[in-house]
mmCIF file of C-alpha atoms and ligand atoms in Angstrom:
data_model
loop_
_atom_site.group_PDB
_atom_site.id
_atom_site.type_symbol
_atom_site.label_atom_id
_atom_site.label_comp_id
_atom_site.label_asym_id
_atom_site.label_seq_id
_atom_site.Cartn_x
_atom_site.Cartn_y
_atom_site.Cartn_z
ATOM 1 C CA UNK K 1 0.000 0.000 0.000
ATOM 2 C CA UNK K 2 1.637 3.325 -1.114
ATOM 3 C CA UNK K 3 0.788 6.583 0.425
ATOM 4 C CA UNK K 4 -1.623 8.519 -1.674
ATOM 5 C CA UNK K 5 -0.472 12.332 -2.538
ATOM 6 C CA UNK K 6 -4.073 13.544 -3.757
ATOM 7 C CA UNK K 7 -2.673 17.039 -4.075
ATOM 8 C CA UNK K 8 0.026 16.040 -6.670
ATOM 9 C CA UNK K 9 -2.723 13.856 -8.433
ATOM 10 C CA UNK K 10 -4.873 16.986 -8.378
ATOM 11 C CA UNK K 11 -1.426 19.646 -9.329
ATOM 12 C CA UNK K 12 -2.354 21.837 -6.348
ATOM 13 C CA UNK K 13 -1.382 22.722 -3.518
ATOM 14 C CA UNK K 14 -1.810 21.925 -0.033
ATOM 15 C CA UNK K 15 -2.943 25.502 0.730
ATOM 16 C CA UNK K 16 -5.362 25.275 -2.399
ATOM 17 C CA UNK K 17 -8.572 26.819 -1.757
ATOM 18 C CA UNK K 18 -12.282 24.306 -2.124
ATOM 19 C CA UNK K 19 -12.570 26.184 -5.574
ATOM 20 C CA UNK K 20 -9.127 25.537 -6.880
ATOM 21 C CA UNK K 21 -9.473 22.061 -6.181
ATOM 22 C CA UNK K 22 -12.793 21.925 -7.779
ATOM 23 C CA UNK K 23 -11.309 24.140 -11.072
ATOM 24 C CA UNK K 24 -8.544 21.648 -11.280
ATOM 25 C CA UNK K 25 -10.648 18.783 -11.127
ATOM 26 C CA UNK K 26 -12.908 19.616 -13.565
ATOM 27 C CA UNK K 27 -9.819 20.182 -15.981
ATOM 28 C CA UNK K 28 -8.481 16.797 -15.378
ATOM 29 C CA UNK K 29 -11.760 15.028 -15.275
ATOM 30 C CA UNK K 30 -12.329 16.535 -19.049
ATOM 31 C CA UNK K 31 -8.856 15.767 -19.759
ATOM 32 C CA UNK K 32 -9.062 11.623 -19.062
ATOM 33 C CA UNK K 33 -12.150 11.365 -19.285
ATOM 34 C CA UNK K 34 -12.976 7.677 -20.262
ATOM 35 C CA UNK K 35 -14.930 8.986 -22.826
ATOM 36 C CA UNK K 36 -11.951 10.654 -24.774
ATOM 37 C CA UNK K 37 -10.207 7.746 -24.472
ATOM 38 C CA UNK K 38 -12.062 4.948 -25.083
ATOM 39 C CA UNK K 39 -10.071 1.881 -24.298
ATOM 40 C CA UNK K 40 -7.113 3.625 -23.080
ATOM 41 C CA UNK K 41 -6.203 1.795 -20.074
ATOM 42 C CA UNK K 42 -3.976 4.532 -18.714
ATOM 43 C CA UNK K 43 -6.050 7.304 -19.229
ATOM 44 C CA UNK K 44 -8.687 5.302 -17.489
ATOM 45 C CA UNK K 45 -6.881 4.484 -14.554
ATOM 46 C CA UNK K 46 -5.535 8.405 -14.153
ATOM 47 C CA UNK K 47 -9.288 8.842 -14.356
ATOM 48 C CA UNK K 48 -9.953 7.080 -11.076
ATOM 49 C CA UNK K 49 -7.204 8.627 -9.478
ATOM 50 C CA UNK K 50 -8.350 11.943 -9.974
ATOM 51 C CA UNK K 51 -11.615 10.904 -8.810
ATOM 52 C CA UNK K 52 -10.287 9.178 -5.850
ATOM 53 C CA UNK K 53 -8.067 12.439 -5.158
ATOM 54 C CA UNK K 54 -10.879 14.502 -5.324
ATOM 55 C CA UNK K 55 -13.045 12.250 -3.203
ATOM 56 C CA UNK K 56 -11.113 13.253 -0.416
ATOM 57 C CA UNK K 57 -10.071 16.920 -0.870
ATOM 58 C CA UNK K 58 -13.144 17.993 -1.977
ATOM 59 C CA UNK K 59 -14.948 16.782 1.332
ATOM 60 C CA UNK K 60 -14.097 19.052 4.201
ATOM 61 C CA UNK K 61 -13.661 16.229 7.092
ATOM 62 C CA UNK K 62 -11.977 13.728 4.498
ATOM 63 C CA UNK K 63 -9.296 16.731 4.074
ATOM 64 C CA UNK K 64 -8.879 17.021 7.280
ATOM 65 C CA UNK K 65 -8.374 13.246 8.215
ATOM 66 C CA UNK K 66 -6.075 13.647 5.101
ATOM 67 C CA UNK K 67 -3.870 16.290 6.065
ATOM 68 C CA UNK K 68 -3.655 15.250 9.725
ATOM 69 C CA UNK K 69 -2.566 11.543 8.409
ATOM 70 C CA UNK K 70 0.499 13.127 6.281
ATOM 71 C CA UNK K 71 3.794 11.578 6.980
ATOM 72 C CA UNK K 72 2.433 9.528 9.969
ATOM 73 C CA UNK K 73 0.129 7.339 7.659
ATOM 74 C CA UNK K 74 2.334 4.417 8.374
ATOM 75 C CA UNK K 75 2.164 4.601 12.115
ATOM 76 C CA UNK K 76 -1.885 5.267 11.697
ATOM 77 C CA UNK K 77 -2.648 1.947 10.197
ATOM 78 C CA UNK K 78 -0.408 0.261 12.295
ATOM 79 C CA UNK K 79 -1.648 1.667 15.802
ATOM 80 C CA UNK K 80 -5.372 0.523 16.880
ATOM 81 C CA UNK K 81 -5.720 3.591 18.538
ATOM 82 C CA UNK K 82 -4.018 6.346 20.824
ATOM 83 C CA UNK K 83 -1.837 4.254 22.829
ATOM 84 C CA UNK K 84 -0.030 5.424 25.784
ATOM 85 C CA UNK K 85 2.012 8.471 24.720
ATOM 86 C CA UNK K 86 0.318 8.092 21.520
ATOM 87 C CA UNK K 87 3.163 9.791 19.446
ATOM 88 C CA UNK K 88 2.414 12.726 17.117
ATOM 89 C CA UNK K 89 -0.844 12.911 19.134
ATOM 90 C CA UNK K 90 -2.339 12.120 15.585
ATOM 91 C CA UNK K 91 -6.083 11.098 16.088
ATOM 92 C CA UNK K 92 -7.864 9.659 13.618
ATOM 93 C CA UNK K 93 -11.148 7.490 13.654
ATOM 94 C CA UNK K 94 -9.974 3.799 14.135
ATOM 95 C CA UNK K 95 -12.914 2.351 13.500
ATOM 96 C CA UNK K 96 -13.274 2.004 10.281
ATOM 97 C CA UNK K 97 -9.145 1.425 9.516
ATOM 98 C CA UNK K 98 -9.152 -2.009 9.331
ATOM 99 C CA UNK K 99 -12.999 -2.807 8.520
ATOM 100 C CA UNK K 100 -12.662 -2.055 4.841
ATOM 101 C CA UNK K 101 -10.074 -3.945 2.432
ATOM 102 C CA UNK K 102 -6.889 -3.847 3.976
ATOM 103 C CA UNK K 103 -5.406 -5.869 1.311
ATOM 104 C CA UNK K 104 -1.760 -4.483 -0.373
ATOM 105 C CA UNK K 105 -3.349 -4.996 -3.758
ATOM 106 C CA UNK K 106 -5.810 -2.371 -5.205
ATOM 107 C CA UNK K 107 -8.827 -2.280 -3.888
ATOM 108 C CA UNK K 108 -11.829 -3.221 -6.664
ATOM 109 C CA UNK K 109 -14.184 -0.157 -7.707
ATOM 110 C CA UNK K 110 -11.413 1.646 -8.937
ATOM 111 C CA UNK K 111 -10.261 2.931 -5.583
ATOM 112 C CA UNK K 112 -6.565 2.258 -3.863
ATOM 113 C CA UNK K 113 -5.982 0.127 -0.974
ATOM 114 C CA UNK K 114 -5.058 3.409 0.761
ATOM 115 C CA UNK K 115 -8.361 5.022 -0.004
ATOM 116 C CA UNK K 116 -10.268 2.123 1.226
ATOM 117 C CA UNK K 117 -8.359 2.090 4.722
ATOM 118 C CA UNK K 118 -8.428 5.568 5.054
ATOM 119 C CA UNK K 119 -11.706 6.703 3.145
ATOM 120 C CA UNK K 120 -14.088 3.738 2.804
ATOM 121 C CA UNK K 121 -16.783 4.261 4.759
ATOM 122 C CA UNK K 122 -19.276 6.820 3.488
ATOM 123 C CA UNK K 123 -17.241 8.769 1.287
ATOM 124 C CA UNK K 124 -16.892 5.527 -0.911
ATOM 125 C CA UNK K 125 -20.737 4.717 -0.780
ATOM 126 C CA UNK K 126 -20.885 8.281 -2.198
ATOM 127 C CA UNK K 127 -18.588 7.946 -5.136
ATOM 128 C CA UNK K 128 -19.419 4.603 -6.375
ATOM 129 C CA UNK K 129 -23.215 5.791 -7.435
ATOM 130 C CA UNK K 130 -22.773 4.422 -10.744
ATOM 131 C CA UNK K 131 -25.468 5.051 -13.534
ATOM 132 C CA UNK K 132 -27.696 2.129 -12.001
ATOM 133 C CA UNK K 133 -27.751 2.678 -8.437
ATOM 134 C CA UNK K 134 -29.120 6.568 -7.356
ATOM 135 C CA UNK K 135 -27.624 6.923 -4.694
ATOM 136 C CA UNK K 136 -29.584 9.744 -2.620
ATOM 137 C CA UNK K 137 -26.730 11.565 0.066
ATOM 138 C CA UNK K 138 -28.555 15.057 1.377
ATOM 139 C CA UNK K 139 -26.026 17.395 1.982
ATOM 140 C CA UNK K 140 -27.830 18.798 4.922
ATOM 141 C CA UNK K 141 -30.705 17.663 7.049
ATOM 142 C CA UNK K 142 -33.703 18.222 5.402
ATOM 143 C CA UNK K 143 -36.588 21.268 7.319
ATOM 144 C CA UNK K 144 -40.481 20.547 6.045
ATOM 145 C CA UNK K 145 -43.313 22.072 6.616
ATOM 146 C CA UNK K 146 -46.154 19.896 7.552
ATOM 147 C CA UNK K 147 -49.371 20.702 8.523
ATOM 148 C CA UNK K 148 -51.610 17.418 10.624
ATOM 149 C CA UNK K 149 -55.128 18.192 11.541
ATOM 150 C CA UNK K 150 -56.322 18.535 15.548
ATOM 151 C CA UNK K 151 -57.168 14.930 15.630
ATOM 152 C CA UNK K 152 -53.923 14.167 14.066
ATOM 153 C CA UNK K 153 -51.895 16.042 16.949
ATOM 154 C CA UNK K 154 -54.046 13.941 19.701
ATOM 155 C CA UNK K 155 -53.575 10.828 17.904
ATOM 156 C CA UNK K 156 -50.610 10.903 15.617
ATOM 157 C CA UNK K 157 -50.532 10.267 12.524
ATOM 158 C CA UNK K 158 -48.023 9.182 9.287
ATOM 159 C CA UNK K 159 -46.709 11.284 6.140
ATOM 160 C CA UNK K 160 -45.303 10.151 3.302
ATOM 161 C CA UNK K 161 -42.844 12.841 2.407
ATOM 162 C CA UNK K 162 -40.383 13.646 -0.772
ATOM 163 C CA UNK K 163 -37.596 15.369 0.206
ATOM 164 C CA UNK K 164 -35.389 17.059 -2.702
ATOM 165 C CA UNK K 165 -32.007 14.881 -2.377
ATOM 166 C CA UNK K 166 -28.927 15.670 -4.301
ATOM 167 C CA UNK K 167 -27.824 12.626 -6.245
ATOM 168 C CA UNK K 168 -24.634 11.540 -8.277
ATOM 169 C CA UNK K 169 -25.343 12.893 -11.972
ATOM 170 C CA UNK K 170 -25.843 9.320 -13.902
ATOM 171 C CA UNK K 171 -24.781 10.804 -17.064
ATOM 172 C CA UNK K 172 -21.323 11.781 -16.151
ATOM 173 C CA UNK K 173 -21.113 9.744 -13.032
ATOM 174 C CA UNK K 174 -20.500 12.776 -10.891
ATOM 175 C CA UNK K 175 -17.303 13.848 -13.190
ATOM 176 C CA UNK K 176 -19.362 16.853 -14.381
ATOM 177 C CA UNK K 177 -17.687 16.732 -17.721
ATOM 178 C CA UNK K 178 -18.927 14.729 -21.328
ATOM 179 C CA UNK K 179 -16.515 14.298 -23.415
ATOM 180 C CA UNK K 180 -14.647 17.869 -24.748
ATOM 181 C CA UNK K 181 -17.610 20.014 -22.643
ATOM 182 C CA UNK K 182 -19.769 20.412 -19.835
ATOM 183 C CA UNK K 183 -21.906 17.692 -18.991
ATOM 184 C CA UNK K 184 -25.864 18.404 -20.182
ATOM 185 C CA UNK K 185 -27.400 16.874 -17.541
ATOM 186 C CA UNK K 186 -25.950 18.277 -14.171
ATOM 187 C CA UNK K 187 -24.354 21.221 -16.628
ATOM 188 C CA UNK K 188 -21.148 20.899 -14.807
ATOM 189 C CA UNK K 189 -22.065 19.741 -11.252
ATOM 190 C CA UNK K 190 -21.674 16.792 -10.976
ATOM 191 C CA UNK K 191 -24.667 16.251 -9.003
ATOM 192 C CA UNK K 192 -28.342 16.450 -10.040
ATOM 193 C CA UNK K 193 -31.147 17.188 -8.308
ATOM 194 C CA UNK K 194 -33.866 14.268 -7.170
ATOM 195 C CA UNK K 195 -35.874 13.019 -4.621
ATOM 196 C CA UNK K 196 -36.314 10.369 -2.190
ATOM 197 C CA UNK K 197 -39.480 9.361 -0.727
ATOM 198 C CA UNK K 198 -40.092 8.313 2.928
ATOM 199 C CA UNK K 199 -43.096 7.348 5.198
ATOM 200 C CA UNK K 200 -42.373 9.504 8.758
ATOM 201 C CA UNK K 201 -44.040 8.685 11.839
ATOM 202 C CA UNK K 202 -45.733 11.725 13.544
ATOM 203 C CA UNK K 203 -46.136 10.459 17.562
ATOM 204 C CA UNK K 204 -48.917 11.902 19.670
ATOM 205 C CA UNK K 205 -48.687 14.869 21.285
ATOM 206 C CA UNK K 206 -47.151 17.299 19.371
ATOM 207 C CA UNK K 207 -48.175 21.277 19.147
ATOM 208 C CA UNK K 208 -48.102 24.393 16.275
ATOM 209 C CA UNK K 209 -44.080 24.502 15.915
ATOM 210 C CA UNK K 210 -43.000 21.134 17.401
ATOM 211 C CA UNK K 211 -40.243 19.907 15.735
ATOM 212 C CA UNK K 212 -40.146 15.950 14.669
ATOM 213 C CA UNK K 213 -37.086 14.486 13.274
ATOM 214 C CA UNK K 214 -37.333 11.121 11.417
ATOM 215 C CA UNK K 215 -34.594 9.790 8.914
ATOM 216 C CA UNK K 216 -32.503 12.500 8.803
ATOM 217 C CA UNK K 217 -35.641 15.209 8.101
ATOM 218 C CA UNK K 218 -36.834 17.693 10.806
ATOM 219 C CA UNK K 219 -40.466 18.237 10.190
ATOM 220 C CA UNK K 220 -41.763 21.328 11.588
ATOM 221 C CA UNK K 221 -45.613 20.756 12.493
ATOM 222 C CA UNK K 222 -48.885 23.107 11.984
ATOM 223 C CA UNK K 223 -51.943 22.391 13.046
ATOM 224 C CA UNK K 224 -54.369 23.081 11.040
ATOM 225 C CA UNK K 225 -57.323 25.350 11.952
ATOM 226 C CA UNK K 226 -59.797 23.877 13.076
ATOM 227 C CA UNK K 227 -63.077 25.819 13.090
ATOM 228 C CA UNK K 228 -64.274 23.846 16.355
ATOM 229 C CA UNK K 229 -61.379 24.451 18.477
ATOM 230 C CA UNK K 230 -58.959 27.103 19.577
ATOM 231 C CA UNK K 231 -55.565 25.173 20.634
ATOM 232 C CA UNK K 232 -53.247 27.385 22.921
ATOM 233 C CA UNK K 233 -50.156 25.297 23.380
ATOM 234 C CA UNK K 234 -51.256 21.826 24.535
ATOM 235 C CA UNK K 235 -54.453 23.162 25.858
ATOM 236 C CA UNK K 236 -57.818 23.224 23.683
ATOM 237 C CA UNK K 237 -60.898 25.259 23.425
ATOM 238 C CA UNK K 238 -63.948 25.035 22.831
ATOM 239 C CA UNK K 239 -67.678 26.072 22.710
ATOM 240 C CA UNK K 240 -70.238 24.502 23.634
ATOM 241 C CA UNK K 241 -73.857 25.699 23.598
ATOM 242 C CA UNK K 242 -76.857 25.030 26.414
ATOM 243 C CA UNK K 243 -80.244 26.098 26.210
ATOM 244 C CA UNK K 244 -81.347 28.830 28.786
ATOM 245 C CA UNK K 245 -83.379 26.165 30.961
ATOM 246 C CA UNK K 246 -80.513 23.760 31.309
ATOM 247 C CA UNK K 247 -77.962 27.052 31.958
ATOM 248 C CA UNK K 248 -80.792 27.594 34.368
ATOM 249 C CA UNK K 249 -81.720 24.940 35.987
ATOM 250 C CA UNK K 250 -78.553 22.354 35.144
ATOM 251 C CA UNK K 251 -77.709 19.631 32.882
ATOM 252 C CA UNK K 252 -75.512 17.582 31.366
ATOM 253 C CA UNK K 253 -73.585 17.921 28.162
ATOM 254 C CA UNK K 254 -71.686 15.452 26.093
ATOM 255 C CA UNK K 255 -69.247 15.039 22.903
ATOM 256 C CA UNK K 256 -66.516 13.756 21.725
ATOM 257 C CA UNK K 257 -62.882 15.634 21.788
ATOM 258 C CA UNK K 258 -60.706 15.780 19.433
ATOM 259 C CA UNK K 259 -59.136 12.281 19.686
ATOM 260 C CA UNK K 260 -62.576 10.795 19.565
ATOM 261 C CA UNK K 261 -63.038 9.964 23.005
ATOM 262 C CA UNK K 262 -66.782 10.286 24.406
ATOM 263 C CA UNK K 263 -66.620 12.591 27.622
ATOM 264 C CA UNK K 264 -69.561 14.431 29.227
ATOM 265 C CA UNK K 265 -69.558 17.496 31.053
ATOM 266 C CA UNK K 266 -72.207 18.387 34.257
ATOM 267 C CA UNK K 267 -73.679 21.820 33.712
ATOM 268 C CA UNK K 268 -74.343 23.218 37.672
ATOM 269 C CA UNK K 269 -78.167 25.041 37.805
ATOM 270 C CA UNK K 270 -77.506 28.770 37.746
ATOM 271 C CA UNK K 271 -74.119 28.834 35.094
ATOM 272 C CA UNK K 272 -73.390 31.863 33.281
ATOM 273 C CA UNK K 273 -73.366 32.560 29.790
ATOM 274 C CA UNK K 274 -69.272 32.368 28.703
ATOM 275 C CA UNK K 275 -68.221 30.255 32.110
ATOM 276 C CA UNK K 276 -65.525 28.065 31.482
ATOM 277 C CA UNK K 277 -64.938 24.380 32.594
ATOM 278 C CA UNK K 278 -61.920 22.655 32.264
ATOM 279 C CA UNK K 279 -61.424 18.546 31.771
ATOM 280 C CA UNK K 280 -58.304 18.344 33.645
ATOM 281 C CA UNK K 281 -55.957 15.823 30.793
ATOM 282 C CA UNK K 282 -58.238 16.173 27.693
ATOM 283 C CA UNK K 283 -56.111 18.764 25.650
ATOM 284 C CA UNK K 284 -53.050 18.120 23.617
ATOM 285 C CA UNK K 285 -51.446 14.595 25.436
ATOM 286 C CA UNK K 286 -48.525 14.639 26.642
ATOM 287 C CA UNK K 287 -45.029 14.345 25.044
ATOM 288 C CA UNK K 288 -41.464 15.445 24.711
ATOM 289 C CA UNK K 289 -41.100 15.361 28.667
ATOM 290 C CA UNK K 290 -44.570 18.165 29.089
ATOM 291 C CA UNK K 291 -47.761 16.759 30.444
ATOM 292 C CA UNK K 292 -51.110 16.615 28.939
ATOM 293 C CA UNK K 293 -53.121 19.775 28.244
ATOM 294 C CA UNK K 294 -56.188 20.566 29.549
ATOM 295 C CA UNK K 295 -59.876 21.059 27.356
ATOM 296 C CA UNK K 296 -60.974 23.844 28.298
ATOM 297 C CA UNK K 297 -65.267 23.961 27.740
ATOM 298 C CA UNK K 298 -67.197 27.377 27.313
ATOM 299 C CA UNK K 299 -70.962 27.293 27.261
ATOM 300 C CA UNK K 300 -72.491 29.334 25.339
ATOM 301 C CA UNK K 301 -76.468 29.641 26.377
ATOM 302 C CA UNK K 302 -79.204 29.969 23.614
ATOM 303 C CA UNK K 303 -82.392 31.614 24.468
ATOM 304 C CA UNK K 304 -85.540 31.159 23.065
ATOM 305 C CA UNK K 305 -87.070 32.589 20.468
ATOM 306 C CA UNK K 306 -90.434 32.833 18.597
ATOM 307 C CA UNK K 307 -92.362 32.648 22.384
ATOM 308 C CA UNK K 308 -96.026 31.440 22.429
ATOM 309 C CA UNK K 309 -98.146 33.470 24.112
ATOM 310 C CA UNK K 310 -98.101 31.186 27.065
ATOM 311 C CA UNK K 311 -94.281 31.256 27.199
ATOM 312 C CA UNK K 312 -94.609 35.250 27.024
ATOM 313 C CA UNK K 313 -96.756 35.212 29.837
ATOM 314 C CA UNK K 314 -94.840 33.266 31.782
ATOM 315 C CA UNK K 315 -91.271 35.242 30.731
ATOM 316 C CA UNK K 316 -93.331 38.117 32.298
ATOM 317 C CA UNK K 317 -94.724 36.710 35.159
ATOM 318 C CA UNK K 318 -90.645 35.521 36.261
ATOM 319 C CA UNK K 319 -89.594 39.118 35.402
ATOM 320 C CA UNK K 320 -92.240 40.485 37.723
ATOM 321 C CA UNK K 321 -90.983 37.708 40.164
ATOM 322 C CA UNK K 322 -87.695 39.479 40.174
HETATM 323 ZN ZN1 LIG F 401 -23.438 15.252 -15.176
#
């Protein structure tokens, strides 16, 4: 296994700046690209190296690992991890040293043995998304909006979701070049823009602005308005409307809330139009650590309208009464 210099495979240098990497790339790539030289096993193999080269140096913590490894590459494969007066005080990740390859011959897929101790874990899955596989690798956590009904929020619910997911361009394999130009796909990029599709799990419990996160997407949640309720944090309210001789005289009430479940609600003789009752547990339930809300109920009376003229009289006789 030879040390790798990806900056000499790339002619910059190690001060060179994400662009002039990129600039210098793109050059090469065009230059050996398998395309150009169909059959030429050289050119094809110079390919791979550039590829490989820029694999590395054009990912920020692959650089990094890079540059720390320099002249102590040796000792970093040999060492399983920071022994006791662990040298250089070099630290790399161990891990995933001597999972990949490890042979002294190349490694297949067109990358070195040295990439493959070094590199292989998801940097490789990354570069070998050939024109079969599409292999989906967000660049950053994905933020949706989604909106789930009241009922939803009480009972959870599921989404299917398509997130917009940078892939490898399958026409030019990522190179960004075709041939003598720019490739017309990606025009240049390298990477094209698709989508991957997931089913998320929405759990119970959540309110307006919660934040989910599910397969590497944060979903931020609305509730929808609902014309029945009024949701303040995990509490809900809502109206609900008695007749003047139950606000009166008493009664009971009943319906369902939002999750479905049946609960009924005793009225005392004498309530007020607008007084408020609350069912202690029957708002939002509880998650993320914060307890259930409470339901809050507000009557609303009705009175009576087109009287008889019995009714009348006896309206009057009770106002007299008072
Ligand atoms: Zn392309």
């Amino acid at each position: 296994m030879d040390f790798k210099d990806y900056y000499k495979t790339l002619g910059v240098a190690k001060t060179a700046t994400e662009k002039e990497i990129k600039t210098a790339y793109r050059k090469l790539a065009r230059e050996n690209h398998p395309d150009v030289h169909s059959g030429d096993k050289g050119a094809e193999k110079r390919f791979q190296e550039i590829n490989e080269a820029y694999e590395v140096l054009s990912d920020s913590d692959n650089r990094k690992k890079y540059d720390q490894l320099g002249s102590q590459w040796r000792n970093a494969g040999a060492r399983r991890g920071p022994g006791p007066g662990g040298g250089a005080g070099v630290e790399f990740d161990f891990s995933d040293l001597f999972g990949g390859a490890g042979g002294q011959q190349e490694a297949a897929g067109g990358f070195s043995s040295f990439f493959e101790r070094f590199f292989g874990g998801a940097g490789r899955q990354q570069a070998r998304g050939g024109p079969q596989q599409s292999q989906s690798q967000p660049e950053q956590p994905a933020s949706v909006d989604v909106e789930v009904s009241l009922a939803e929020a009480y009972s959870g619910t599921t989404r299917q979701l398509e997130i917009a997911s940078p892939q490898v361009c399958p026409q030019c394999r990522g190179a960004g070049v075709m041939g003598n130009g720019i490739c017309p796909v990606c025009r240049g990029a390298g990477r094209q823009q698709g989508t991957r599709r997931l089913e998320v799990r929405i759990p119970p419990g959540v309110t307006q602005g919660s934040k989910v996160k599910a397969q590497g997407v944060t979903m931020v949640i609305n509730i929808k308005p609902d014309p029945d309720y009024e949701i303040k944090g995990r509490d809900v309210i809502r109206k609900t409307v008695v007749d003047l001789y139950g606000a009166v005289l008493g009664t009971e009430v009943s319906f369902r809330t939002p999750s479905g479940k049946e609960v009924s609600l005793k009225v005392p003789a004498e309530s007020q139009n607008g007084r408020s009752f609350r069912l202690s547990g029957h708002g939002l339930p509880a998650a993320a650590g914060k307890p259930a809300g409470d339901l809050y109920v507000k009557l609303e009376v009705s009175l009576p309208t087109k009287l008889t003229a019995r009714e009348k009289e006896l309206f009057e006789e009770l106002a007299r009464l008072r």
